[in-house]
Amino acid sequence: MEIVTTIRREVLTLPAAPLGPDNPLPPLRPLDEAHRIDDRDRAALPRDMARQVGYEPLRSLLPAPVRDGYDRARTPVDLDALVIENDRLKATVLPALGGRIASLHHKPADRELLYVNPVLQPADFALNGAWFSGGVEWNIGATGHTTLSCAPVHAARVPAPDGGEMLRLWEWERLRDLPFQVDLWLPEGSDFLHVGVRIRNPHERPVPTYWWSNIAVPEDRRVLAPADAAYHFGYERRLRRIPVPEHEGADRTHPLNSVYAADYFYDVPDGRRRWIAAVDGDGHGLAQTSTDALRGRKLFVWGSGPGGRRWQEWLTEPGTGGYCEIQAGLARTQLEHVELEPESEVSWLEAYGPLDTPAGGSDWAGVLRTAEERLADALPRAAVDAAYRAWQPYADADPGERLADGSGWGALEVLRTGWKLPGTPFAEHTLGDDQQPWLHLLRAGSLPAAAVSRPPGPTLVARPWRDMLETAPATPDTEYHLGVAQWHAGDRAQAERSWERGLPAAEARWPLLRCLAVADREGGHPERAADRYAAAFDDLCGGAAEGGGPREPVAAALGREAIEALLAVRRTADARAVFDRLPAATRARGRFRLIEAGLLAAEDRREEARAVFAAGFEVADLREGSEAIGELWARVGDGPLPVRHDFRMRPDDAG
């Protein structure tokens, strides 16, 4: 049998904003996560859903870094892409950006099945910051977009069940310390891309697990899923069961019929085939289906309101068309985490391909019945189950040619534990600069001395690493990293003691002082927090090169937190002193223009604050769901919030 599927390298050129450096400060406080619900709604949820909503929600981003160094200045950039293709489909994958499927092109119809973003514009939507829209993304870790959204993953060729080749993607997910893999292949003559996914728990304890495959499609579609009800989540943080397709006088399966951004988690009955589709007015679209382990299905919409329209422009370019997302996950909603038993795994198979079916009309049951019949003709449910069984023996297959390298964190964990992970080797050659201090701790029992001129590197916080830090020589660097690990474990008093022990001998005191300042803020001591932030920033400035200001991006990260803490206790003069010592390039950034406007408002200089708005600024790392710009405008502005600053994702009267 002739195998016609090919895997090859390609270069994709896009206008892109560079990611820039990661934030050098450990994220002791989680970013504001919009996906939380009011406790009053939990009592009305099914018992298993309520339990999973409350099961181990993420309380810290550690050990992942915050990625906030990007801006909005785009220039053409060549991106390494991997293409898997047969005579029917062409899938383009970006291994340096989380393994995102950037495009899925159906050749016979000459039709793109996904929403393809014409630019690469990072925005603050991932759990740890940088994320971009478009294509198919693989979300693992915890509620929200994965920390791997803009990070590299490993990639290689592996044998496929039909004798051809698969493209394997794999990485180590650091929030939950879990290895995972995504295998993509195209059976001969298939109109459907097959995707085998496996998450493994090598630990001797259960681990909370999360997965959602997010598929961006043009928003001028009707979204079909086999359900008569859905759990609606809006950014007012309420989760309520509503009917499908019509709710409050509008058919919500048409994305633009919702005014505000919203999630619709479809309540697919047990035993029914798992699928979701987005179909245009001519009856053409994309379908995603899977084996039953991938239980959940969801529609995300930006809505037709001004805030949603502004976000659509923000993530791409005006005039390029909007998108919505159809999604599939391990649980019914994205607010839930499921338990993965010790030394076990969970796996499933997904399929993505074209679906031609009429989507119009008010007979919802009839529309779904026809769609399911058309899907069964294109790809029977039994064929998906058979493909999954055929794939399972190949999930452990050794990778062949390496096509891309991810991070070295998996290699470090494998060296520490000796775990055997067939199919997903984490090779020692992937160990990089970030892993070297920890490799030294593993092999020599101590952390090497860090350069005073540089901020401390990444911190590992899992229990085995914390144990090693506790027995290592008590240098200031060790006390710093130990305190971060203790903080992550919830032992905040001990974390503070570790940081305080490290201070007397520390050449650079600002990292320890900043950690203690965060502890004071969290512990209800805002005045002491302000003192320590001011001292930390003074120490940073004192350690700068003679004749120059404090270093970027440390100055930006520490200065931002210090100004916020000082303004919280009305020490405007001290906040102004910090702002004025920031490098000019930092003060010119959009985030710091907003900070300057807030500082001017605190100084009762409202007219000058309005002038900052009039001059214009763009906060590149504006957080999903953030209302900071609107809140400041309400204090200093005249008239309605300017359209360019309207990112509201909920009604004004939402609590």
Tab-separated table of C-alpha atoms in Angstrom, residues 231-491:
chain	number	residue	atom	x	y	z
A	231	TYR	CA	-24.098	26.024	31.446
A	232	HIS	CA	-23.673	29.723	30.723
A	233	PHE	CA	-20.673	31.524	32.195
A	234	GLY	CA	-20.268	35.267	31.723
A	235	TYR	CA	-17.651	37.589	33.097
A	236	GLU	CA	-19.990	38.525	35.934
A	237	ARG	CA	-18.778	35.136	37.270
A	238	ARG	CA	-22.100	33.318	37.388
A	239	LEU	CA	-22.611	29.741	36.148
A	240	ARG	CA	-26.226	28.947	35.244
A	241	ARG	CA	-27.971	26.244	33.257
A	242	ILE	CA	-29.906	27.640	30.300
A	243	PRO	CA	-31.818	26.148	27.357
A	244	VAL	CA	-30.259	25.623	23.922
A	245	PRO	CA	-30.545	27.077	21.344
A	246	GLU	CA	-32.714	30.000	22.528
A	247	HIS	CA	-32.167	31.983	25.709
A	248	GLU	CA	-33.689	35.340	26.661
A	249	GLY	CA	-35.201	35.812	23.237
A	250	ALA	CA	-32.136	35.094	21.101
A	251	ASP	CA	-30.621	32.019	19.444
A	252	ARG	CA	-27.287	31.785	21.245
A	253	THR	CA	-25.868	29.237	18.810
A	254	HIS	CA	-25.175	32.230	16.540
A	255	PRO	CA	-22.138	33.906	18.191
A	256	LEU	CA	-23.118	37.460	17.311
A	257	ASN	CA	-26.494	37.089	19.041
A	258	SER	CA	-24.721	37.450	22.394
A	259	VAL	CA	-23.867	41.017	23.362
A	260	TYR	CA	-21.115	40.223	25.872
A	261	ALA	CA	-18.325	37.668	25.965
A	262	ALA	CA	-19.578	34.345	27.282
A	263	ASP	CA	-18.931	30.619	27.568
A	264	TYR	CA	-21.629	28.087	26.748
A	265	PHE	CA	-20.728	24.659	28.140
A	266	TYR	CA	-23.044	22.187	26.436
A	267	ASP	CA	-24.669	19.553	28.629
A	268	VAL	CA	-24.187	16.598	26.279
A	269	PRO	CA	-26.226	13.614	27.532
A	270	ASP	CA	-24.347	10.492	28.592
A	271	GLY	CA	-24.153	7.937	25.818
A	272	ARG	CA	-24.511	10.461	23.018
A	273	ARG	CA	-21.710	10.926	20.503
A	274	ARG	CA	-19.250	13.661	21.480
A	275	TRP	CA	-18.975	16.286	18.747
A	276	ILE	CA	-19.254	19.981	17.957
A	277	ALA	CA	-19.366	21.858	14.659
A	278	ALA	CA	-19.373	25.394	13.275
A	279	VAL	CA	-21.247	25.729	9.972
A	280	ASP	CA	-21.737	28.752	7.703
A	281	GLY	CA	-24.899	29.889	5.952
A	282	ASP	CA	-24.138	27.684	2.946
A	283	GLY	CA	-23.896	24.583	5.114
A	284	HIS	CA	-20.089	24.269	5.076
A	285	GLY	CA	-17.919	24.098	8.154
A	286	LEU	CA	-15.684	22.222	10.558
A	287	ALA	CA	-16.563	19.346	12.851
A	288	GLN	CA	-14.609	18.060	15.826
A	289	THR	CA	-15.448	14.694	17.358
A	290	SER	CA	-13.728	12.357	19.796
A	291	THR	CA	-13.876	9.222	21.852
A	292	ASP	CA	-16.001	9.555	24.969
A	293	ALA	CA	-13.171	10.391	27.418
A	294	LEU	CA	-13.181	13.942	26.058
A	295	ARG	CA	-16.543	14.717	27.591
A	296	GLY	CA	-17.099	18.467	27.429
A	297	ARG	CA	-18.079	20.737	24.534
A	298	LYS	CA	-18.175	24.511	24.595
A	299	LEU	CA	-18.787	27.650	22.558
A	300	PHE	CA	-16.918	30.832	23.443
A	301	VAL	CA	-18.144	34.108	21.952
A	302	TRP	CA	-16.828	37.639	22.120
A	303	GLY	CA	-20.298	39.032	21.494
A	304	SER	CA	-21.514	41.965	19.472
A	305	GLY	CA	-20.962	44.683	22.103
A	306	PRO	CA	-18.249	47.341	21.876
A	307	GLY	CA	-15.947	45.583	24.345
A	308	GLY	CA	-16.011	42.327	22.404
A	309	ARG	CA	-15.437	44.142	19.122
A	310	ARG	CA	-12.490	45.978	20.643
A	311	TRP	CA	-10.917	42.743	21.863
A	312	GLN	CA	-11.333	41.216	18.397
A	313	GLU	CA	-9.419	44.137	16.882
A	314	TRP	CA	-6.838	43.985	19.673
A	315	LEU	CA	-5.958	40.351	18.925
A	316	THR	CA	-5.551	40.782	15.177
A	317	GLU	CA	-6.044	43.701	12.782
A	318	PRO	CA	-9.168	45.774	12.097
A	319	GLY	CA	-11.119	44.518	9.121
A	320	THR	CA	-9.819	40.945	9.201
A	321	GLY	CA	-12.992	39.352	10.556
A	322	GLY	CA	-13.876	38.057	13.986
A	323	TYR	CA	-13.758	34.575	15.444
A	324	CYS	CA	-15.370	32.399	18.071
A	325	GLU	CA	-14.099	29.175	19.601
A	326	ILE	CA	-15.552	25.698	19.699
A	327	GLN	CA	-13.881	23.573	22.339
A	328	ALA	CA	-13.651	20.075	23.789
A	329	GLY	CA	-12.483	19.091	27.273
A	330	LEU	CA	-12.136	16.422	29.921
A	331	ALA	CA	-14.919	17.836	32.106
A	332	ARG	CA	-18.269	19.481	31.378
A	333	THR	CA	-16.918	22.948	32.166
A	334	GLN	CA	-13.523	24.629	32.264
A	335	LEU	CA	-14.031	25.476	35.916
A	336	GLU	CA	-13.441	21.827	36.835
A	337	HIS	CA	-10.360	19.677	37.350
A	338	VAL	CA	-10.472	15.882	37.282
A	339	GLU	CA	-8.388	13.517	39.380
A	340	LEU	CA	-5.714	11.446	37.661
A	341	GLU	CA	-4.823	8.450	39.783
A	342	PRO	CA	-1.227	7.722	40.808
A	343	GLU	CA	0.952	6.088	38.138
A	344	SER	CA	-1.873	6.153	35.610
A	345	GLU	CA	-2.771	7.913	32.394
A	346	VAL	CA	-5.744	9.232	30.471
A	347	SER	CA	-5.940	9.220	26.679
A	348	TRP	CA	-8.401	9.776	23.863
A	349	LEU	CA	-8.628	10.403	20.155
A	350	GLU	CA	-9.944	13.530	18.443
A	351	ALA	CA	-10.768	14.062	14.761
A	352	TYR	CA	-11.012	17.356	12.856
A	353	GLY	CA	-12.467	17.693	9.390
A	354	PRO	CA	-15.044	19.258	7.063
A	355	LEU	CA	-18.760	18.875	7.638
A	356	ASP	CA	-21.434	19.812	5.123
A	357	THR	CA	-24.873	20.075	6.715
A	358	PRO	CA	-27.716	22.607	6.733
A	359	ALA	CA	-27.543	24.672	9.907
A	360	GLY	CA	-30.483	27.058	9.536
A	361	GLY	CA	-34.003	26.809	10.860
A	362	SER	CA	-35.718	26.742	14.217
A	363	ASP	CA	-36.106	22.959	14.418
A	364	TRP	CA	-33.083	22.393	16.630
A	365	ALA	CA	-33.688	18.674	17.016
A	366	GLY	CA	-33.979	18.308	13.252
A	367	VAL	CA	-30.826	20.320	12.603
A	368	LEU	CA	-28.876	18.148	15.047
A	369	ARG	CA	-30.311	14.921	13.642
A	370	THR	CA	-29.244	15.836	10.119
A	371	ALA	CA	-25.809	16.986	11.284
A	372	GLU	CA	-25.234	13.735	13.159
A	373	GLU	CA	-26.264	11.747	10.090
A	374	ARG	CA	-23.873	13.733	7.895
A	375	LEU	CA	-21.079	13.313	10.443
A	376	ALA	CA	-21.758	9.582	10.617
A	377	ASP	CA	-21.473	9.389	6.826
A	378	ALA	CA	-18.203	11.355	6.840
A	379	LEU	CA	-16.652	9.651	9.883
A	380	PRO	CA	-18.666	7.008	11.751
A	381	ARG	CA	-18.461	6.932	15.512
A	382	ALA	CA	-17.223	3.336	15.321
A	383	ALA	CA	-14.384	4.463	13.044
A	384	VAL	CA	-13.208	6.963	15.652
A	385	ASP	CA	-13.242	4.265	18.336
A	386	ALA	CA	-11.357	1.889	16.013
A	387	ALA	CA	-8.770	4.556	15.188
A	388	TYR	CA	-8.219	5.122	18.902
A	389	ARG	CA	-7.630	1.406	19.488
A	390	ALA	CA	-5.268	1.306	16.512
A	391	TRP	CA	-3.325	4.295	17.854
A	392	GLN	CA	-2.858	3.055	21.414
A	393	PRO	CA	-0.043	0.551	20.645
A	394	TYR	CA	1.829	3.346	18.850
A	395	ALA	CA	1.602	5.842	21.712
A	396	ASP	CA	4.793	4.347	23.191
A	397	ALA	CA	6.652	4.227	19.870
A	398	ASP	CA	10.121	5.752	19.983
A	399	PRO	CA	10.361	9.038	18.122
A	400	GLY	CA	12.424	9.042	14.988
A	401	GLU	CA	13.803	12.235	13.486
A	402	ARG	CA	13.637	15.085	15.980
A	403	LEU	CA	11.959	18.075	14.367
A	404	ALA	CA	11.960	20.558	17.270
A	405	ASP	CA	13.094	20.800	20.875
A	406	GLY	CA	11.013	22.020	23.780
A	407	SER	CA	12.257	22.952	27.237
A	408	GLY	CA	14.738	21.111	29.423
A	409	TRP	CA	12.437	20.847	32.438
A	410	GLY	CA	11.261	17.358	31.538
A	411	ALA	CA	14.858	16.172	31.142
A	412	LEU	CA	15.648	17.526	34.600
A	413	GLU	CA	12.704	15.683	36.155
A	414	VAL	CA	13.653	12.444	34.426
A	415	LEU	CA	17.226	12.778	35.732
A	416	ARG	CA	15.881	13.358	39.243
A	417	THR	CA	13.430	10.455	39.250
A	418	GLY	CA	14.686	7.928	36.728
A	419	TRP	CA	11.159	7.697	35.325
A	420	LYS	CA	10.730	5.700	32.134
A	421	LEU	CA	8.308	7.466	29.797
A	422	PRO	CA	8.120	5.442	26.573
A	423	GLY	CA	7.260	7.548	23.558
A	424	THR	CA	8.175	10.878	25.154
A	425	PRO	CA	11.913	10.983	25.810
A	426	PHE	CA	13.180	14.071	27.570
A	427	ALA	CA	16.762	14.086	26.366
A	428	GLU	CA	19.690	15.589	28.293
A	429	HIS	CA	20.721	17.701	25.314
A	430	THR	CA	17.630	19.850	25.957
A	431	LEU	CA	18.967	21.005	29.348
A	432	GLY	CA	19.650	24.735	29.105
A	433	ASP	CA	20.857	27.627	31.216
A	434	ASP	CA	17.668	27.711	33.308
A	435	GLN	CA	18.148	24.097	34.378
A	436	GLN	CA	21.885	24.247	35.148
A	437	PRO	CA	21.659	25.555	38.761
A	438	TRP	CA	19.134	22.850	39.560
A	439	LEU	CA	21.218	20.172	37.919
A	440	HIS	CA	24.073	21.316	40.171
A	441	LEU	CA	21.785	21.077	43.219
A	442	LEU	CA	20.738	17.581	42.149
A	443	ARG	CA	24.299	16.346	41.639
A	444	ALA	CA	26.335	18.371	44.144
A	445	GLY	CA	23.748	19.199	46.803
A	446	SER	CA	24.151	22.960	46.513
A	447	LEU	CA	23.154	25.863	44.321
A	448	PRO	CA	26.017	27.563	42.492
A	449	ALA	CA	26.623	31.194	43.312
A	450	ALA	CA	24.497	33.453	41.110
A	451	ALA	CA	25.816	36.566	39.420
A	452	VAL	CA	24.944	39.645	41.477
A	453	SER	CA	24.361	41.645	38.300
A	454	ARG	CA	21.497	39.399	37.227
A	455	PRO	CA	18.156	38.637	38.885
A	456	PRO	CA	17.708	35.177	40.398
A	457	GLY	CA	16.733	32.588	37.837
A	458	PRO	CA	13.655	30.316	37.777
A	459	THR	CA	12.623	28.578	40.982
A	460	LEU	CA	11.498	24.966	41.346
A	461	VAL	CA	8.855	24.411	43.998
A	462	ALA	CA	7.871	20.728	43.967
A	463	ARG	CA	8.363	18.877	47.247
A	464	PRO	CA	11.515	16.941	46.227
A	465	TRP	CA	13.268	20.139	45.181
A	466	ARG	CA	12.146	21.888	48.343
A	467	ASP	CA	13.639	19.033	50.368
A	468	MET	CA	16.970	19.442	48.547
A	469	LEU	CA	16.961	23.187	49.212
A	470	GLU	CA	16.360	22.582	52.919
A	471	THR	CA	19.519	20.476	53.173
A	472	ALA	CA	21.697	22.645	50.901
A	473	PRO	CA	24.191	25.175	52.323
A	474	ALA	CA	22.185	28.187	53.507
A	475	THR	CA	23.450	30.850	51.115
A	476	PRO	CA	21.274	33.910	50.355
A	477	ASP	CA	20.393	32.384	46.973
A	478	THR	CA	19.358	29.134	48.608
A	479	GLU	CA	17.244	30.949	51.207
A	480	TYR	CA	15.590	32.945	48.432
A	481	HIS	CA	14.625	29.862	46.405
A	482	LEU	CA	13.689	27.890	49.513
A	483	GLY	CA	11.370	30.674	50.635
A	484	VAL	CA	9.644	30.710	47.238
A	485	ALA	CA	9.135	26.934	47.424
A	486	GLN	CA	7.798	27.195	50.983
A	487	TRP	CA	5.455	29.993	49.959
A	488	HIS	CA	4.122	27.820	47.146
A	489	ALA	CA	3.544	24.980	49.620
A	490	GLY	CA	1.439	27.277	51.807
A	491	ASP	CA	4.007	27.555	54.609
